[in-house]
Tab-separated table of C-alpha atoms in Angstrom:
chain	number	residue	atom	x	y	z
A	28	MET	CA	208.057	80.621	138.196
A	29	ASN	CA	209.646	83.746	136.384
A	30	LEU	CA	207.475	86.942	136.380
A	31	PHE	CA	209.567	88.139	133.845
A	32	ASN	CA	208.911	85.873	131.221
A	33	ILE	CA	205.050	87.509	130.937
A	34	VAL	CA	205.782	90.973	131.968
A	35	PRO	CA	208.877	93.010	129.907
A	36	GLN	CA	211.996	93.381	131.199
A	37	ASN	CA	211.051	97.232	132.332
A	38	TYR	CA	207.661	96.875	133.046
A	39	PHE	CA	208.414	98.226	136.496
A	40	SER	CA	211.200	100.919	136.009
A	41	ILE	CA	208.147	103.702	135.704
A	42	PHE	CA	208.219	103.316	139.693
A	43	GLN	CA	211.979	104.323	139.604
A	44	GLY	CA	212.904	107.781	139.994
A	45	LYS	CA	211.459	111.253	140.405
A	46	ASN	CA	208.249	110.816	138.504
A	47	ARG	CA	206.779	107.657	139.859
A	48	GLU	CA	203.793	109.576	141.292
A	49	ILE	CA	202.819	111.015	138.199
A	50	TYR	CA	202.919	107.674	136.505
A	51	ILE	CA	201.006	105.880	138.966
A	52	GLU	CA	198.696	108.417	139.496
A	53	SER	CA	198.092	108.482	135.647
A	54	LEU	CA	196.929	104.397	136.045
A	55	SER	CA	194.388	105.137	138.520
A	56	ILE	CA	193.051	107.523	136.250
A	57	LEU	CA	193.410	104.921	133.445
A	58	TYR	CA	191.483	102.360	135.839
A	59	SER	CA	189.123	104.479	136.852
A	60	LEU	CA	188.048	104.811	133.085
A	61	LEU	CA	188.192	100.979	132.638
A	62	GLN	CA	185.400	101.255	135.357
A	63	ASN	CA	182.968	102.949	133.111
A	64	ASP	CA	180.646	101.045	130.682
A	65	GLU	CA	183.049	101.432	127.391
A	66	THR	CA	184.427	98.085	126.393
A	67	PHE	CA	187.307	100.212	125.471
A	68	ILE	CA	188.892	103.450	126.252
A	69	ARG	CA	189.727	105.923	123.479
A	70	LYS	CA	192.610	106.958	123.474
A	71	VAL	CA	191.943	110.829	123.233
A	72	ASP	CA	189.366	110.048	126.398
A	73	PHE	CA	192.642	109.236	128.161
A	74	LEU	CA	195.004	112.367	127.000
A	75	ASN	CA	192.485	114.710	128.438
A	76	ALA	CA	191.848	113.013	131.483
A	77	LEU	CA	195.695	113.222	131.840
A	78	LYS	CA	195.752	117.572	130.891
A	79	ASP	CA	192.680	117.879	133.083
A	80	ARG	CA	195.652	117.113	135.857
A	81	GLU	CA	197.375	120.491	135.235
A	82	LYS	CA	199.191	120.558	138.793
A	83	ASP	CA	200.353	116.569	138.489
A	84	LEU	CA	201.862	117.329	134.683
A	85	SER	CA	203.609	120.480	136.250
A	86	LEU	CA	206.066	118.455	138.551
A	87	LEU	CA	206.900	116.069	135.650
A	88	ASP	CA	210.793	116.108	135.988
A	89	LEU	CA	212.211	115.810	132.436
A	90	THR	CA	216.441	115.499	134.034
A	91	GLU	CA	215.689	111.891	134.403
A	92	GLU	CA	213.922	110.819	131.471
A	93	GLU	CA	215.334	109.169	128.334
A	94	ILE	CA	214.846	111.715	125.880
A	95	SER	CA	216.858	114.389	123.522
A	96	ASP	CA	217.404	117.218	124.600
A	97	GLU	CA	215.247	118.784	121.953
A	98	GLU	CA	212.269	116.980	123.105
A	99	LYS	CA	213.306	117.976	126.709
A	100	GLU	CA	212.782	122.000	125.666
A	101	ASN	CA	209.385	120.881	123.799
A	102	LEU	CA	207.484	119.408	126.790
A	103	LYS	CA	209.365	122.435	129.309
A	104	ASN	CA	206.969	125.018	126.718
A	105	ASP	CA	204.180	123.033	126.325
A	106	TYR	CA	202.093	125.572	128.353
A	107	ASN	CA	198.764	123.418	127.215
A	108	ASN	CA	199.595	120.098	128.462
A	109	SER	CA	198.998	118.005	125.450
A	110	SER	CA	202.897	117.178	124.457
A	111	LYS	CA	202.885	115.692	128.395
A	112	ALA	CA	200.615	114.037	128.296
A	113	SER	CA	201.420	112.202	124.738
A	114	TYR	CA	204.756	111.377	126.527
A	115	ILE	CA	203.030	109.926	129.433
A	116	VAL	CA	200.531	107.642	127.334
A	117	ARG	CA	203.534	106.866	125.110
A	118	LYS	CA	205.923	105.801	128.005
A	119	LEU	CA	203.166	103.479	129.555
A	120	GLU	CA	202.914	102.012	126.021
A	121	GLU	CA	207.228	101.816	125.924
A	122	CYS	CA	206.836	99.917	129.442
A	123	GLY	CA	204.044	97.394	128.333
A	124	TRP	CA	201.571	98.776	130.531
A	125	ILE	CA	199.346	99.598	127.964
A	126	ASP	CA	199.070	99.155	123.914
A	127	ILE	CA	197.798	101.413	121.012
A	128	SER	CA	195.487	99.708	119.103
A	129	MET	CA	193.140	100.926	115.739
A	130	ASP	CA	189.426	100.450	115.897
A	131	ILE	CA	188.185	99.550	112.314
A	132	ASP	CA	184.911	100.934	112.556
A	133	ASN	CA	185.453	104.484	113.307
A	134	TYR	CA	189.661	104.214	112.444
A	135	GLU	CA	190.240	105.934	116.393
A	136	GLU	CA	192.845	104.825	118.315
A	137	ILE	CA	191.954	102.487	121.404
A	138	VAL	CA	193.682	101.983	124.569
A	139	ILE	CA	194.176	98.047	125.217
A	140	LEU	CA	195.634	96.713	128.369
A	141	PRO	CA	196.971	93.182	128.765
A	142	PRO	CA	195.908	90.800	131.500
A	143	TYR	CA	198.333	91.192	134.333
A	144	SER	CA	198.290	94.955	133.894
A	145	ILE	CA	194.461	95.000	134.858
A	146	SER	CA	195.188	92.085	138.134
A	147	LEU	CA	197.500	94.847	138.755
A	148	LEU	CA	195.523	98.109	138.606
A	149	LYS	CA	193.164	96.566	140.311
A	150	THR	CA	195.061	95.578	143.352
A	151	PHE	CA	196.702	99.043	143.689
A	152	SER	CA	193.163	100.295	143.653
A	153	ASP	CA	192.717	98.168	146.390
A	154	ILE	CA	195.382	98.728	148.682
A	155	VAL	CA	194.898	102.963	148.235
A	156	SER	CA	190.704	102.612	148.304
A	157	ASP	CA	189.573	104.206	152.006
A	158	GLU	CA	185.923	102.186	151.131
A	159	GLU	CA	185.266	99.388	152.863
A	160	SER	CA	184.017	95.857	150.463
A	161	PRO	CA	181.164	94.262	152.654
A	162	TYR	CA	182.314	91.354	154.778
A	163	ILE	CA	181.970	88.048	152.322
A	164	SER	CA	180.504	84.862	154.398
A	165	LEU	CA	182.375	82.520	152.931
A	166	VAL	CA	181.495	79.858	155.746
A	167	HIS	CA	177.632	80.691	155.755
A	168	SER	CA	177.883	80.814	151.693
A	169	THR	CA	179.590	77.292	151.128
A	170	TYR	CA	177.014	75.931	154.251
A	171	SER	CA	173.676	77.532	152.228
A	172	GLU	CA	174.649	76.212	148.550
A	173	LEU	CA	175.530	72.674	149.976
A	174	LYS	CA	172.272	72.932	151.506
A	175	LEU	CA	170.170	73.834	148.963
A	176	GLU	CA	171.869	71.805	146.435
A	177	ASP	CA	171.696	68.501	148.885
A	178	GLU	CA	167.808	69.679	149.181
A	179	ASP	CA	166.968	69.760	145.615
A	180	MET	CA	169.630	68.203	143.451
A	181	ASP	CA	169.849	69.615	139.554
A	182	GLU	CA	172.871	69.747	136.836
A	183	LEU	CA	174.569	72.921	139.123
A	184	LEU	CA	175.825	69.743	141.930
A	185	TYR	CA	179.394	69.829	140.417
A	186	PRO	CA	179.572	73.526	139.810
A	187	THR	CA	178.297	74.036	143.439
A	188	LEU	CA	180.835	71.663	144.331
A	189	LEU	CA	183.777	73.616	142.775
A	190	ARG	CA	182.439	77.021	144.289
A	191	CYS	CA	182.452	75.392	147.788
A	192	TYR	CA	185.667	73.598	147.494
A	193	GLU	CA	187.505	77.702	146.129
A	194	ASN	CA	185.391	79.475	149.146
A	195	THR	CA	187.478	76.876	151.128
A	196	LYS	CA	190.826	77.829	149.831
A	197	LYS	CA	189.750	81.607	149.436
A	198	LEU	CA	188.717	81.191	153.688
A	199	LYS	CA	191.588	79.872	154.792
A	200	VAL	CA	193.942	82.271	152.819
A	201	GLU	CA	191.624	85.100	154.341
A	202	LEU	CA	192.230	83.643	157.829
A	203	ILE	CA	196.160	83.505	157.991
A	204	THR	CA	195.446	86.992	155.902
A	205	LEU	CA	194.103	87.628	159.258
A	206	THR	CA	196.433	86.225	161.337
A	207	HIS	CA	199.110	88.161	159.911
A	208	SER	CA	197.091	91.642	160.220
A	209	ILE	CA	197.147	91.767	163.422
A	210	ARG	CA	200.384	90.913	164.551
A	211	ILE	CA	201.407	93.777	161.652
A	212	PHE	CA	199.545	95.862	164.492
A	213	GLN	CA	201.401	94.600	167.524
A	214	ASN	CA	204.734	95.138	166.033
A	215	LYS	CA	203.642	98.942	165.235
A	216	LEU	CA	202.868	99.248	168.414
A	217	SER	CA	206.295	99.242	170.232
A	218	LYS	CA	206.978	102.205	167.884
A	219	LEU	CA	204.099	104.406	169.742
A	220	PHE	CA	204.946	106.761	172.460
A	221	ASP	CA	201.781	108.521	172.330
A	222	THR	CA	198.649	107.721	174.067
A	223	ASN	CA	196.591	109.239	170.943
A	224	GLU	CA	198.850	107.413	168.521
A	225	VAL	CA	197.631	104.106	170.306
A	226	LEU	CA	193.679	104.787	170.809
A	227	HIS	CA	194.093	106.040	166.872
A	228	SER	CA	195.746	102.932	165.903
A	229	TYR	CA	193.377	100.415	168.127
A	230	PHE	CA	190.005	102.071	167.674
A	231	ASP	CA	190.031	103.924	164.350
A	232	ILE	CA	192.210	101.079	162.248
A	233	TYR	CA	192.097	98.097	163.777
A	234	LYS	CA	188.640	98.082	164.877
A	235	ARG	CA	187.322	99.477	162.188
A	236	LYS	CA	189.241	97.976	159.546
A	237	ILE	CA	190.033	94.477	161.360
A	238	SER	CA	188.605	93.331	164.070
A	239	ASP	CA	184.841	94.611	163.344
A	240	ARG	CA	185.234	93.815	159.836
A	241	TYR	CA	186.578	90.594	159.741
A	242	TYR	CA	187.102	88.982	163.592
A	243	HIS	CA	183.626	89.708	164.752
A	244	PRO	CA	182.055	88.162	161.487
A	245	LEU	CA	184.058	85.074	162.055
A	246	LYS	CA	183.399	84.993	165.890
A	247	THR	CA	179.451	85.040	165.624
A	248	PHE	CA	177.340	85.104	162.200
A	249	ASP	CA	180.203	83.259	160.072
A	250	SER	CA	180.830	81.032	162.605
A	251	VAL	CA	183.560	78.284	161.689
A	252	ALA	CA	182.457	75.933	164.522
A	253	LYS	CA	178.293	76.649	163.134
A	254	TYR	CA	178.421	75.016	160.094
A	255	LYS	CA	181.080	72.563	160.355
A	256	ARG	CA	179.248	69.722	160.881
A	257	PRO	CA	176.583	70.220	159.155
A	258	ILE	CA	178.752	70.802	155.930
A	259	ILE	CA	180.941	68.308	156.771
A	260	LYS	CA	177.718	65.614	156.910
A	261	ILE	CA	175.996	66.892	153.796
A	262	LEU	CA	180.030	66.013	152.211
A	263	ASN	CA	180.193	62.443	153.744
A	264	HIS	CA	176.238	62.225	152.441
A	265	TRP	CA	177.588	63.664	148.534
A	266	LEU	CA	180.445	60.707	149.231
A	267	GLU	CA	178.991	57.593	150.538
A	268	THR	CA	175.733	57.976	147.780
A	269	LYS	CA	176.697	56.532	144.795
A	270	GLU	CA	174.083	57.800	142.579
A	271	ILE	CA	175.620	61.897	143.804
A	272	ARG	CA	178.953	60.056	143.355
A	273	GLU	CA	177.959	58.719	139.585
A	274	LYS	CA	175.439	62.645	138.626
A	275	LEU	CA	179.129	64.485	140.490
A	276	ILE	CA	181.109	62.644	137.511
A	277	PHE	CA	178.391	63.034	134.489
A	278	GLN	CA	178.351	66.706	135.302
A	279	ALA	CA	181.946	66.914	135.364
A	280	SER	CA	183.257	64.690	132.555
A	281	ILE	CA	181.417	67.442	130.335
A	282	ASN	CA	183.927	69.946	131.006
A	283	SER	CA	186.561	67.885	131.661
A	284	LYS	CA	189.771	67.326	129.255
A	285	SER	CA	190.149	64.204	130.494
A	286	ASN	CA	187.755	61.112	129.080
A	287	ASN	CA	188.834	58.385	132.119
A	288	LYS	CA	185.897	58.299	134.499
A	289	LYS	CA	188.377	57.220	138.004
A	290	GLU	CA	190.450	60.529	137.031
A	291	ILE	CA	187.349	62.356	137.633
A	292	GLU	CA	185.911	60.683	140.444
A	293	ALA	CA	189.514	60.731	142.033
A	294	ASP	CA	189.326	64.381	141.775
A	295	ILE	CA	185.711	65.243	143.064
A	296	ILE	CA	186.700	62.966	146.381
A	297	GLU	CA	189.910	65.055	146.785
A	298	LYS	CA	187.974	68.001	146.724
A	299	ILE	CA	185.662	67.031	149.046
A	300	ASN	CA	188.064	65.872	151.182
A	301	TYR	CA	189.908	68.819	150.921
A	302	ILE	CA	187.147	71.223	152.113
A	303	SER	CA	186.039	68.506	155.061
A	304	ASP	CA	189.806	67.619	156.341
A	305	THR	CA	189.687	71.855	155.957
A	306	TYR	CA	187.125	72.589	158.561
A	307	GLU	CA	187.621	69.877	160.563
A	308	THR	CA	191.551	71.114	161.136
A	309	LEU	CA	190.596	75.488	160.831
A	310	ASN	CA	189.548	74.963	165.006
A	311	SER	CA	193.293	75.509	165.613
A	312	LEU	CA	194.184	78.588	163.062
A	313	ILE	CA	191.050	80.137	164.916
A	314	ALA	CA	192.693	79.757	168.243
A	315	SER	CA	195.481	81.793	166.792
A	316	ILE	CA	193.735	84.324	165.740
A	317	ASP	CA	192.417	84.738	168.833
A	318	LYS	CA	195.459	84.115	170.511
A	319	GLU	CA	196.937	86.951	168.878
A	320	ASN	CA	193.848	89.444	168.833
A	321	ASN	CA	194.053	89.021	172.836
A	322	ALA	CA	197.632	89.605	172.796
A	323	TYR	CA	197.258	92.681	170.717
A	324	THR	CA	194.281	94.319	172.803
A	325	LYS	CA	195.881	93.710	176.346
A	326	SER	CA	199.369	95.125	175.049
A	327	SER	CA	197.497	98.057	173.660
A	328	THR	CA	195.426	98.984	177.354
A	329	GLN	CA	199.144	98.280	178.338
A	330	LYS	CA	201.068	100.872	177.040
A	331	ILE	CA	197.911	103.355	177.379
A	332	LEU	CA	197.452	102.755	180.987
A	333	TYR	CA	201.496	103.216	181.195
A	334	LEU	CA	201.332	106.081	179.049
A	335	ASN	CA	199.345	107.928	181.159
A	336	ASN	CA	200.850	107.124	184.605
A	337	ALA	CA	203.941	109.179	183.411
A	338	ASP	CA	206.780	107.854	186.485
A	339	HIS	CA	208.063	111.863	187.906
A	340	THR	CA	210.747	109.799	189.884
A	341	VAL	CA	214.616	109.570	188.384
A	342	LYS	CA	213.353	106.114	187.243
A	343	GLY	CA	210.555	107.799	184.981
A	344	HIS	CA	212.626	110.345	183.156
A	345	LEU	CA	215.116	107.917	182.552
A	346	GLU	CA	212.119	105.776	180.928
A	347	ASN	CA	210.860	108.975	178.468
A	348	ILE	CA	214.588	109.617	178.143
A	349	PHE	CA	215.004	105.725	176.663
A	350	LYS	CA	211.669	106.566	174.604
A	351	HIS	CA	213.165	109.597	173.105
A	352	TYR	CA	215.920	107.598	172.408
A	353	ALA	CA	214.225	105.095	170.660
A	354	ASN	CA	211.497	106.849	169.341
A	355	LYS	CA	214.744	109.248	167.679
A	356	ILE	CA	216.999	106.077	167.044
A	357	ASN	CA	216.721	106.690	162.582
A	358	GLU	CA	217.241	110.772	163.290
A	359	PRO	CA	221.408	110.456	163.509
A	360	ARG	CA	220.986	114.211	164.017
A	361	GLU	CA	218.240	114.545	166.146
A	362	LEU	CA	219.784	111.415	168.593
A	363	ALA	CA	223.148	113.581	168.885
A	364	LYS	CA	220.910	116.370	170.573
A	365	VAL	CA	219.475	113.789	172.443
A	366	LEU	CA	223.063	112.108	173.902
A	367	SER	CA	223.913	115.689	173.967
A	368	LYS	CA	221.759	116.913	176.808
A	369	MET	CA	221.976	112.976	178.617
A	370	GLN	CA	225.532	114.469	179.231
A	371	ASP	CA	224.598	117.355	180.664
A	372	SER	CA	221.418	116.602	182.726
A	373	PHE	CA	223.916	113.943	185.046
A	374	THR	CA	226.339	114.887	188.110
A	375	LEU	CA	228.551	111.905	190.003
A	376	TYR	CA	229.172	112.799	193.522
A	377	GLU	CA	231.252	110.421	195.639
A	378	GLN	CA	229.484	110.117	198.826
A	379	GLY	CA	231.184	109.032	202.376
A	380	TYR	CA	230.133	109.516	205.441
A	381	LEU	CA	231.089	110.221	209.973
A	382	ASP	CA	231.111	107.925	212.651
A	383	SER	CA	232.379	107.845	216.445
A	384	GLU	CA	235.349	106.145	215.561
A	385	SER	CA	236.428	109.392	212.561
A	386	VAL	CA	238.327	110.906	214.852
A	387	SER	CA	240.118	108.612	216.800
A	388	LEU	CA	243.423	107.280	216.133
A	389	PRO	CA	244.585	105.694	213.945
A	390	ILE	CA	242.261	107.016	211.375
A	391	MET	CA	240.433	104.224	209.861
A	392	ARG	CA	238.586	104.884	206.482
A	393	LYS	CA	235.587	102.841	205.821
A	394	TYR	CA	233.395	102.486	202.505
A	395	LYS	CA	229.618	102.254	202.641
A	396	GLU	CA	229.403	98.843	201.535
A	397	ILE	CA	226.924	98.020	198.494
A	398	GLY	CA	224.296	95.859	199.490
A	399	GLU	CA	221.535	94.133	198.017
A	400	PRO	CA	218.541	96.155	197.342
A	401	MET	CA	215.249	95.256	199.020
A	402	GLU	CA	213.048	93.033	197.381
A	403	ILE	CA	209.812	94.995	196.399
A	404	GLN	CA	206.845	92.082	196.787
A	405	ASP	CA	205.559	91.366	193.306
A	406	PHE	CA	201.522	91.126	193.310
A	407	SER	CA	200.816	89.942	190.171
A	408	ASP	CA	202.081	86.311	191.673
A	409	ILE	CA	199.405	86.592	194.203
A	410	ASP	CA	196.568	87.462	191.329
A	411	ASP	CA	198.121	84.374	189.517
A	412	TYR	CA	197.768	82.016	192.008
A	413	LEU	CA	194.400	83.050	192.995
A	414	LYS	CA	193.692	82.171	189.700
A	415	SER	CA	194.996	79.400	189.252
A	416	SER	CA	193.085	78.093	192.154
A	417	PHE	CA	190.266	78.853	191.188
A	418	LEU	CA	190.522	77.370	188.052
A	419	GLU	CA	191.626	73.886	189.773
A	420	GLU	CA	188.741	73.931	192.656
A	421	THR	CA	186.192	74.551	189.096
A	422	SER	CA	187.578	71.655	187.199
A	423	ASN	CA	187.653	69.147	190.113
A	424	MET	CA	184.592	70.072	190.534
A	425	TYR	CA	183.502	69.602	186.759
A	426	THR	CA	185.993	66.394	186.357
A	427	ASP	CA	185.596	64.614	182.227
A	428	GLU	CA	184.246	61.718	185.106
A	429	LYS	CA	181.619	63.582	186.271
A	430	ILE	CA	179.979	65.051	183.045
A	431	TYR	CA	180.535	61.597	181.098
A	432	SER	CA	178.592	59.961	183.906
A	433	PHE	CA	176.004	62.227	183.360
A	434	MET	CA	175.453	61.764	179.543
A	435	GLU	CA	175.512	57.705	181.193
A	436	ARG	CA	173.325	58.735	183.426
A	437	GLU	CA	170.757	60.424	180.454
A	438	PHE	CA	171.595	58.135	177.999
A	439	GLY	CA	170.840	54.721	179.242
A	440	ARG	CA	170.296	51.977	177.344
A	441	SER	CA	169.413	54.100	174.206
A	442	ARG	CA	171.637	55.048	171.173
A	443	GLU	CA	170.494	58.672	170.456
A	444	ILE	CA	169.347	61.352	173.048
A	445	THR	CA	167.990	64.704	172.253
A	446	THR	CA	167.709	67.870	174.950
A	447	GLU	CA	164.380	67.167	175.319
A	448	ASP	CA	165.197	63.924	177.051
A	449	PHE	CA	167.155	65.996	179.717
A	450	ASN	CA	165.517	66.978	183.161
A	451	ILE	CA	167.434	69.917	184.220
A	452	GLU	CA	166.732	69.952	187.709
A	453	ASN	CA	169.534	72.917	188.265
A	454	PHE	CA	172.724	74.835	187.795
A	455	ASP	CA	174.946	72.308	187.826
A	456	GLU	CA	173.245	69.510	185.887
A	457	LEU	CA	173.343	72.409	183.469
A	458	ILE	CA	176.627	73.573	183.354
A	459	CYS	CA	177.245	69.149	182.899
A	460	LEU	CA	174.951	70.153	179.699
A	461	ILE	CA	177.120	72.439	178.381
A	462	LEU	CA	180.254	70.938	179.657
A	463	ALA	CA	179.147	67.483	177.194
A	464	THR	CA	178.096	69.617	174.780
A	465	VAL	CA	182.150	70.778	174.217
A	466	LYS	CA	183.470	67.889	175.237
A	467	SER	CA	181.533	65.721	172.414
A	468	GLU	CA	184.515	66.469	169.952
A	469	ASP	CA	187.266	64.531	172.340
A	470	GLU	CA	188.799	61.472	171.176
A	471	ASN	CA	187.276	59.644	174.363
A	472	SER	CA	183.625	61.008	174.650
A	473	PHE	CA	181.952	58.183	173.905
A	474	TYR	CA	179.182	59.890	172.281
A	475	LYS	CA	178.954	62.989	169.338
A	476	ILE	CA	177.052	65.762	168.640
A	477	ASP	CA	174.801	64.577	165.720
A	478	GLU	CA	172.394	67.265	164.740
A	479	ILE	CA	172.011	71.074	166.170
A	480	TYR	CA	168.802	73.111	165.796
A	481	PRO	CA	170.072	76.533	166.405
A	482	ASN	CA	166.538	78.418	166.189
A	483	ALA	CA	164.559	75.054	167.935
A	484	GLY	CA	165.190	76.221	171.792
A	485	ILE	CA	163.843	74.007	174.489
A	486	ILE	CA	162.497	74.997	177.824
A	487	THR	CA	162.925	72.962	181.208
A	488	ASN	CA	161.910	74.140	184.275
A	489	TYR	CA	162.701	77.439	183.851
A	490	PHE	CA	166.459	76.667	181.749
A	491	LEU	CA	165.769	77.398	177.937
A	492	ILE	CA	168.543	75.010	176.031
A	493	PRO	CA	169.191	74.333	172.139
A	494	ASN	CA	167.840	71.778	170.313
A	495	VAL	CA	170.819	68.868	170.428
A	496	THR	CA	171.020	65.448	169.582
A	497	PHE	CA	173.317	62.970	170.654
A	498	ILE	CA	174.467	59.713	169.666
A	499	ARG	CA	176.602	56.927	171.054
A	500	LYS	CA	179.922	56.431	168.835
A	501	GLU	CA	180.525	52.582	169.256
A	502	LYS	CA	177.183	51.715	168.372
A	503	GLU	CA	177.607	53.623	165.268
A	504	LYS	CA	180.516	51.395	164.306
A	505	GLU	CA	178.985	48.284	165.162
A	506	ASN	CA	175.476	49.278	162.867
A	507	LYS	CA	178.785	50.130	160.097
């Protein structure tokens, strides 16, 4: 891929030099005009919008512009900004950002933009915009469209599959982007040396723009774990039903460039498998996001506690010096001042001592030997031991054997059971049911979850549990 086979060679030259902010502001004005109801932008409207920015045009530096001395003089004496606005439009046209065309109906000049310019202007606008775009629930929308089409199939069956395919690809990119965004905040944390900066970074930026906007929906109403199985079940049904496959092939062949039925069918199967496989493997990616989020939250908390509990001992003063040193490491002059103050602050002395043998003959000089410092007990090891002991005791109470025995007892000789068949008498059996639901995804599990009805709860012995259907894996394979 060669970008400059598409855009002109000097396309990005306007971002070099002292006038780059003026040019980017001009492009921002152009994009705002583009978002109006008019299909085309009149050149005179663009010029008037530029002339209204008198403060920006007054900062136009002509020293780096490749124009004649006469034109520079004319631009300097331009008091109504007409020449400066025209020069900016001409510069954007020369670099390939815009093109000027003539409207044959009224013979007015209009500004037209290549597709790549529109794409870049939209990207620039999204980067600098403070407005929070609404969260797009890709998982729920995929499930809703598949379910609606599965219940009432029409001529939009194949377009629905295409939208779900594109939503799945976009979901994967969004999750990867979320992982990188959290890691960016984690890296920036090491460069913050003030409590207010850490609080501002976490609550005003990260929590509002990352956590509440993307991470929270992903763990609640747009949860992958909630909709994964229904999505895969619908797609498998489409894949296994010949009539549905034929319908998909027929609809796909209408707009397809290929007339080969096998190629079209292979493409449809590939898209269905991609969606299913992606949802099967998203758990590891979401686990990585959870890990990054927990690490950043923990690091921010520890940094705030560290900055608020300043140590006033020699060790604390040294830490403050090193912290200030790290903050000024990219400023040589300020760093030199810090080093100079460090040299003036330290005075070294030689220490000795007298004992009963010091005044006797012959005089025997002794020096204090450097011994091993007393080890400070690390209580974190005790905390880790208590935590691990608790987890070990808990895991011993609810082993896989106990959970599978519980499910064997409830299944009996049945192939399929629901939570209505369970008789939960105590908390121990309730915990076994919860863990059995979690372990249904394990390879060693002899059963799996066939259907979940999240809105239908069942009360048994004062316990409210969701309506879940379990089926045996072995017997399902034998029936097939």
